[in-house]
Amino acid sequence: MKILKFSSYEEMSAAAADIIAKQINVKGDSVLGLATGSTPVGMYKKLVEMNKSGLIDFSNIKTVNLDEYYPISPSNRQSYRYFMNDNLFDHVNIDKANTYVPNGEAEDPDAECENYEKIVKSLGTVDIQVLGIGQNGHIGFNEPEENLYLYTHKTALTENTIAANSRFFTEDEVIPTSALTMGMGTIFSAKKILLLINGKAKREVFKQLLSDRITTACPATLLKLHPNVIVLCDSEACGE
Ligand code: PGA
């Protein structure tokens, strides 16, 4: 893993956007693996600015997202489809037919997971997969467990994740307790992985990334086995 430290969230986000922009400019029909949550919001903002000023072109880009709550309607403002439209897709020249997020209102979640895995494979190799990290070390919704899954699957969210995500929900909104997520193998098949980590709340999990251990109790530690991972962190997350 290559670790790049930035003094602020803004600098980290700009650097992440630059890496994505270079990828888009080298290969106009890249496949981008995208993430939701508060972490990549700054990066998406920069990418929208770059697209508006003509520096990058999304017209032939394809995207696959890591995960989606289940069950949830794509029109629900808490859904990850809504998040992606709101933070990126509605503001750049991407063809929405080329953007994939697991369907949170599929009747048969297992069939949807199987179908999603096929979609990811049909696009060819993901050129860059963007990841955030949970305080509990999850990537996508691969939660700490004795056994992790290789492929896209339905999963229950841990108490820790539900509590961490509750900050996005108003009192009268129901917080989902399950999700559909790419598996560790789906994520690992990407050529390059960009892991973004910011804020004090991630300091403990960042330390686990620096140790020489890997454990399914902190799924992100398995990224040490991937040959091409860049970790971008701000100084609040990585300390000294
Ligand atoms: P956050 O979530 O960016 O909102 O901290 C990251 C994650 O849970 O993967």
Tab-separated table of C-alpha atoms and ligand atoms in Angstrom:
chain	number	residue	atom	x	y	z
A	1	MET	CA	0.000	0.000	0.000
A	2	LYS	CA	1.182	3.470	-0.837
A	3	ILE	CA	0.119	6.043	1.765
A	4	LEU	CA	-0.235	9.718	0.890
A	5	LYS	CA	-0.870	12.191	3.689
A	6	PHE	CA	-2.580	15.558	3.212
A	7	SER	CA	-2.951	18.417	5.652
A	8	SER	CA	-6.674	18.853	5.038
A	9	TYR	CA	-9.777	17.086	3.748
A	10	GLU	CA	-9.858	19.532	0.807
A	11	GLU	CA	-6.311	18.626	-0.255
A	12	MET	CA	-7.028	14.926	0.075
A	13	SER	CA	-10.183	15.297	-2.021
A	14	ALA	CA	-8.365	17.305	-4.708
A	15	ALA	CA	-5.620	14.670	-4.935
A	16	ALA	CA	-8.194	11.880	-5.253
A	17	ALA	CA	-10.022	13.813	-7.980
A	18	ASP	CA	-6.702	14.338	-9.826
A	19	ILE	CA	-6.027	10.587	-9.850
A	20	ILE	CA	-9.518	9.895	-11.233
A	21	ALA	CA	-9.166	12.716	-13.787
A	22	LYS	CA	-5.836	11.317	-15.038
A	23	GLN	CA	-7.450	7.901	-15.431
A	24	ILE	CA	-10.340	9.410	-17.421
A	25	ASN	CA	-7.952	11.362	-19.646
A	26	VAL	CA	-5.729	8.346	-20.343
A	27	LYS	CA	-8.688	6.054	-21.044
A	28	GLY	CA	-11.934	7.782	-21.959
A	29	ASP	CA	-13.985	4.610	-21.541
A	30	SER	CA	-12.674	3.709	-18.085
A	31	VAL	CA	-14.755	1.738	-15.623
A	32	LEU	CA	-14.840	3.512	-12.257
A	33	GLY	CA	-15.855	1.804	-9.040
A	34	LEU	CA	-17.534	4.414	-6.829
A	35	ALA	CA	-18.378	4.797	-3.162
A	36	THR	CA	-20.868	6.800	-1.108
A	37	GLY	CA	-20.723	8.211	2.438
A	38	SER	CA	-19.369	11.549	3.590
A	39	THR	CA	-15.748	10.790	2.653
A	40	PRO	CA	-15.871	11.047	-1.183
A	41	VAL	CA	-18.199	14.080	-1.307
A	42	GLY	CA	-15.269	16.533	-1.705
A	43	MET	CA	-13.753	14.403	-4.463
A	44	TYR	CA	-17.053	14.362	-6.380
A	45	LYS	CA	-17.320	18.142	-6.003
A	46	LYS	CA	-13.886	18.548	-7.621
A	47	LEU	CA	-14.764	16.123	-10.425
A	48	VAL	CA	-17.939	18.098	-11.169
A	49	GLU	CA	-15.869	21.320	-11.335
A	50	MET	CA	-13.342	19.687	-13.658
A	51	ASN	CA	-16.119	18.412	-15.914
A	52	LYS	CA	-17.792	21.829	-16.026
A	53	SER	CA	-14.522	23.505	-16.971
A	54	GLY	CA	-13.931	20.984	-19.758
A	55	LEU	CA	-10.965	19.206	-18.157
A	56	ILE	CA	-12.602	15.764	-18.089
A	57	ASP	CA	-15.232	14.047	-20.196
A	58	PHE	CA	-17.583	11.452	-18.698
A	59	SER	CA	-19.457	10.642	-21.924
A	60	ASN	CA	-17.905	7.179	-22.319
A	61	ILE	CA	-17.262	6.440	-18.633
A	62	LYS	CA	-19.003	3.548	-16.931
A	63	THR	CA	-19.453	3.339	-13.173
A	64	VAL	CA	-20.295	0.604	-10.680
A	65	ASN	CA	-21.107	1.425	-7.084
A	66	LEU	CA	-20.070	-0.652	-4.128
A	67	ASP	CA	-23.371	-1.031	-2.367
A	68	GLU	CA	-26.948	0.014	-1.674
A	69	TYR	CA	-29.235	-0.224	1.333
A	70	TYR	CA	-31.909	-2.924	1.212
A	71	PRO	CA	-34.784	-2.501	0.949
A	72	ILE	CA	-34.870	1.064	-0.336
A	73	SER	CA	-36.337	2.847	-3.318
A	74	PRO	CA	-33.855	4.575	-5.656
A	75	SER	CA	-35.990	7.719	-5.288
A	76	ASN	CA	-35.555	7.740	-1.494
A	77	ARG	CA	-33.110	10.556	-0.689
A	78	GLN	CA	-31.262	8.159	1.649
A	79	SER	CA	-30.575	5.660	-1.141
A	80	TYR	CA	-27.110	5.442	-2.599
A	81	ARG	CA	-28.581	5.789	-6.106
A	82	TYR	CA	-30.017	9.137	-5.002
A	83	PHE	CA	-26.661	10.094	-3.433
A	84	MET	CA	-24.755	9.335	-6.654
A	85	ASN	CA	-27.208	11.269	-8.832
A	86	ASP	CA	-27.128	14.177	-6.404
A	87	ASN	CA	-23.362	14.333	-5.869
A	88	LEU	CA	-22.086	13.414	-9.330
A	89	PHE	CA	-24.239	11.985	-12.108
A	90	ASP	CA	-26.759	14.855	-12.329
A	91	HIS	CA	-23.922	17.376	-12.720
A	92	VAL	CA	-21.601	15.766	-15.291
A	93	ASN	CA	-21.985	14.574	-18.889
A	94	ILE	CA	-22.299	10.902	-17.998
A	95	ASP	CA	-24.895	8.646	-19.616
A	96	LYS	CA	-26.914	7.399	-16.603
A	97	ALA	CA	-27.530	4.125	-18.460
A	98	ASN	CA	-23.813	3.491	-17.902
A	99	THR	CA	-24.046	3.946	-14.126
A	100	TYR	CA	-24.782	0.940	-11.951
A	101	VAL	CA	-25.889	0.769	-8.326
A	102	PRO	CA	-27.433	-2.401	-6.849
A	103	ASN	CA	-31.229	-2.236	-7.029
A	104	GLY	CA	-32.439	-1.673	-3.475
A	105	GLU	CA	-36.025	-2.479	-4.348
A	106	ALA	CA	-35.422	-5.775	-6.176
A	107	GLU	CA	-37.995	-8.361	-5.095
A	108	ASP	CA	-35.408	-11.111	-4.830
A	109	PRO	CA	-32.237	-9.672	-3.235
A	110	ASP	CA	-30.155	-12.794	-3.872
A	111	ALA	CA	-31.037	-12.768	-7.576
A	112	GLU	CA	-30.203	-9.055	-7.667
A	113	CYS	CA	-26.776	-9.752	-6.127
A	114	GLU	CA	-26.065	-12.462	-8.675
A	115	ASN	CA	-27.190	-10.143	-11.450
A	116	TYR	CA	-25.040	-7.271	-10.117
A	117	GLU	CA	-21.956	-9.463	-9.980
A	118	LYS	CA	-22.562	-10.367	-13.637
A	119	ILE	CA	-22.927	-6.685	-14.544
A	120	VAL	CA	-19.597	-5.831	-12.876
A	121	LYS	CA	-17.859	-8.665	-14.753
A	122	SER	CA	-19.523	-7.743	-18.059
A	123	LEU	CA	-17.982	-4.249	-17.900
A	124	GLY	CA	-14.457	-5.686	-17.876
A	125	THR	CA	-11.939	-4.876	-15.167
A	126	VAL	CA	-12.685	-1.899	-12.939
A	127	ASP	CA	-9.831	0.550	-13.582
A	128	ILE	CA	-10.030	2.382	-10.242
A	129	GLN	CA	-12.161	1.450	-7.270
A	130	VAL	CA	-12.768	4.271	-4.776
A	131	LEU	CA	-13.299	3.190	-1.168
A	132	GLY	CA	-14.133	4.855	2.112
A	133	ILE	CA	-13.695	2.940	5.335
A	134	GLY	CA	-16.016	2.365	8.283
A	135	GLN	CA	-14.858	3.043	11.833
A	136	ASN	CA	-15.213	-0.707	12.237
A	137	GLY	CA	-12.968	-1.367	9.224
A	138	HIS	CA	-15.691	-2.255	6.749
A	139	ILE	CA	-15.184	-1.623	3.031
A	140	GLY	CA	-18.398	-1.433	1.051
A	141	PHE	CA	-20.678	-3.189	3.526
A	142	ASN	CA	-18.267	-6.053	4.126
A	143	GLU	CA	-18.703	-5.906	7.877
A	144	PRO	CA	-16.252	-7.462	10.391
A	145	GLU	CA	-17.052	-11.172	10.588
A	146	GLU	CA	-15.218	-14.429	10.887
A	147	ASN	CA	-16.021	-15.236	7.263
A	148	LEU	CA	-16.134	-12.624	4.537
A	149	TYR	CA	-17.862	-13.056	1.180
A	150	LEU	CA	-16.182	-13.052	-2.196
A	151	TYR	CA	-19.059	-11.826	-4.307
A	152	THR	CA	-21.983	-9.394	-4.181
A	153	HIS	CA	-24.325	-10.425	-1.390
A	154	LYS	CA	-27.019	-9.246	0.998
A	155	THR	CA	-25.760	-8.469	4.455
A	156	ALA	CA	-27.027	-7.283	7.830
A	157	LEU	CA	-25.409	-4.059	9.002
A	158	THR	CA	-23.614	-4.074	12.346
A	159	GLU	CA	-24.795	-1.897	15.243
A	160	ASN	CA	-21.654	0.193	14.765
A	161	THR	CA	-22.460	0.914	11.108
A	162	ILE	CA	-26.117	1.660	11.825
A	163	ALA	CA	-25.069	4.080	14.588
A	164	ALA	CA	-22.432	5.735	12.351
A	165	ASN	CA	-24.904	6.174	9.484
A	166	SER	CA	-27.730	7.432	11.692
A	167	ARG	CA	-26.216	10.940	11.455
A	168	PHE	CA	-27.543	11.202	7.887
A	169	PHE	CA	-31.153	10.358	8.874
A	170	THR	CA	-33.862	12.610	10.296
A	171	GLU	CA	-35.955	11.390	13.241
A	172	ASP	CA	-38.881	10.253	11.102
A	173	GLU	CA	-36.748	8.315	8.599
A	174	VAL	CA	-36.203	4.606	9.089
A	175	ILE	CA	-32.523	3.602	9.135
A	176	PRO	CA	-32.018	0.496	6.988
A	177	THR	CA	-30.458	-2.496	8.722
A	178	SER	CA	-29.490	-4.485	5.614
A	179	ALA	CA	-27.663	-3.806	2.373
A	180	LEU	CA	-26.523	-5.330	-0.903
A	181	THR	CA	-22.766	-5.032	-1.292
A	182	MET	CA	-19.926	-6.074	-3.549
A	183	GLY	CA	-17.904	-8.817	-1.891
A	184	MET	CA	-14.187	-8.712	-1.082
A	185	GLY	CA	-13.420	-10.550	-4.332
A	186	THR	CA	-15.501	-8.127	-6.407
A	187	ILE	CA	-13.569	-5.226	-4.846
A	188	PHE	CA	-10.202	-6.961	-5.191
A	189	SER	CA	-10.672	-7.544	-8.920
A	190	ALA	CA	-10.121	-3.796	-9.540
A	191	LYS	CA	-6.764	-2.858	-11.105
A	192	LYS	CA	-6.229	-0.011	-8.668
A	193	ILE	CA	-7.859	0.876	-5.358
A	194	LEU	CA	-8.053	4.398	-3.883
A	195	LEU	CA	-8.841	4.284	-0.192
A	196	LEU	CA	-9.815	7.634	1.327
A	197	ILE	CA	-9.605	8.165	5.085
A	198	ASN	CA	-10.316	11.410	6.890
A	199	GLY	CA	-11.244	12.652	10.326
A	200	LYS	CA	-10.274	11.768	13.894
A	201	ALA	CA	-12.963	9.082	14.131
A	202	LYS	CA	-10.918	6.998	11.656
A	203	ARG	CA	-7.603	7.220	13.526
A	204	GLU	CA	-7.927	3.864	15.257
A	205	VAL	CA	-8.865	2.018	12.099
A	206	PHE	CA	-6.033	3.770	10.252
A	207	LYS	CA	-3.579	2.341	12.808
A	208	GLN	CA	-4.814	-1.148	11.987
A	209	LEU	CA	-3.983	-0.507	8.349
A	210	LEU	CA	-0.406	0.345	9.303
A	211	SER	CA	0.139	-2.813	11.361
A	212	ASP	CA	1.557	-5.970	9.774
A	213	ARG	CA	-1.629	-7.934	10.544
A	214	ILE	CA	-4.570	-8.828	8.383
A	215	THR	CA	-7.848	-9.910	9.912
A	216	THR	CA	-11.453	-10.356	8.845
A	217	ALA	CA	-12.301	-8.514	12.090
A	218	CYS	CA	-11.146	-5.409	10.166
A	219	PRO	CA	-11.920	-6.185	6.504
A	220	ALA	CA	-9.907	-3.206	5.184
A	221	THR	CA	-6.697	-4.819	6.465
A	222	LEU	CA	-7.041	-7.378	3.669
A	223	LEU	CA	-6.253	-4.552	1.231
A	224	LYS	CA	-2.606	-5.070	2.226
A	225	LEU	CA	-2.758	-8.102	-0.079
A	226	HIS	CA	-3.841	-6.104	-3.147
A	227	PRO	CA	-0.931	-5.112	-5.427
A	228	ASN	CA	-2.100	-1.582	-6.227
A	229	VAL	CA	-3.646	0.332	-3.344
A	230	ILE	CA	-3.197	4.050	-2.721
A	231	VAL	CA	-4.354	5.315	0.665
A	232	LEU	CA	-5.100	9.042	0.782
A	233	CYS	CA	-5.550	10.360	4.295
A	234	ASP	CA	-5.809	13.691	6.052
A	235	SER	CA	-3.709	14.521	9.088
A	236	GLU	CA	-6.657	14.097	11.480
A	237	ALA	CA	-6.955	10.437	10.479
A	238	CYS	CA	-3.266	9.589	10.326
A	239	GLY	CA	-1.934	11.826	13.123
A	240	GLU	CA	1.854	12.006	13.197
B	1	PGA	P1	-18.172	7.795	5.762
B	1	PGA	O1	-18.445	6.251	5.559
B	1	PGA	O2	-17.464	8.230	4.526
B	1	PGA	O3	-19.533	8.419	5.868
B	1	PGA	O4	-17.340	7.932	6.989
B	1	PGA	C1	-17.435	5.463	5.043
B	1	PGA	C2	-17.849	4.023	5.058
B	1	PGA	O5	-18.661	3.650	5.930
B	1	PGA	O6	-17.352	3.254	4.225
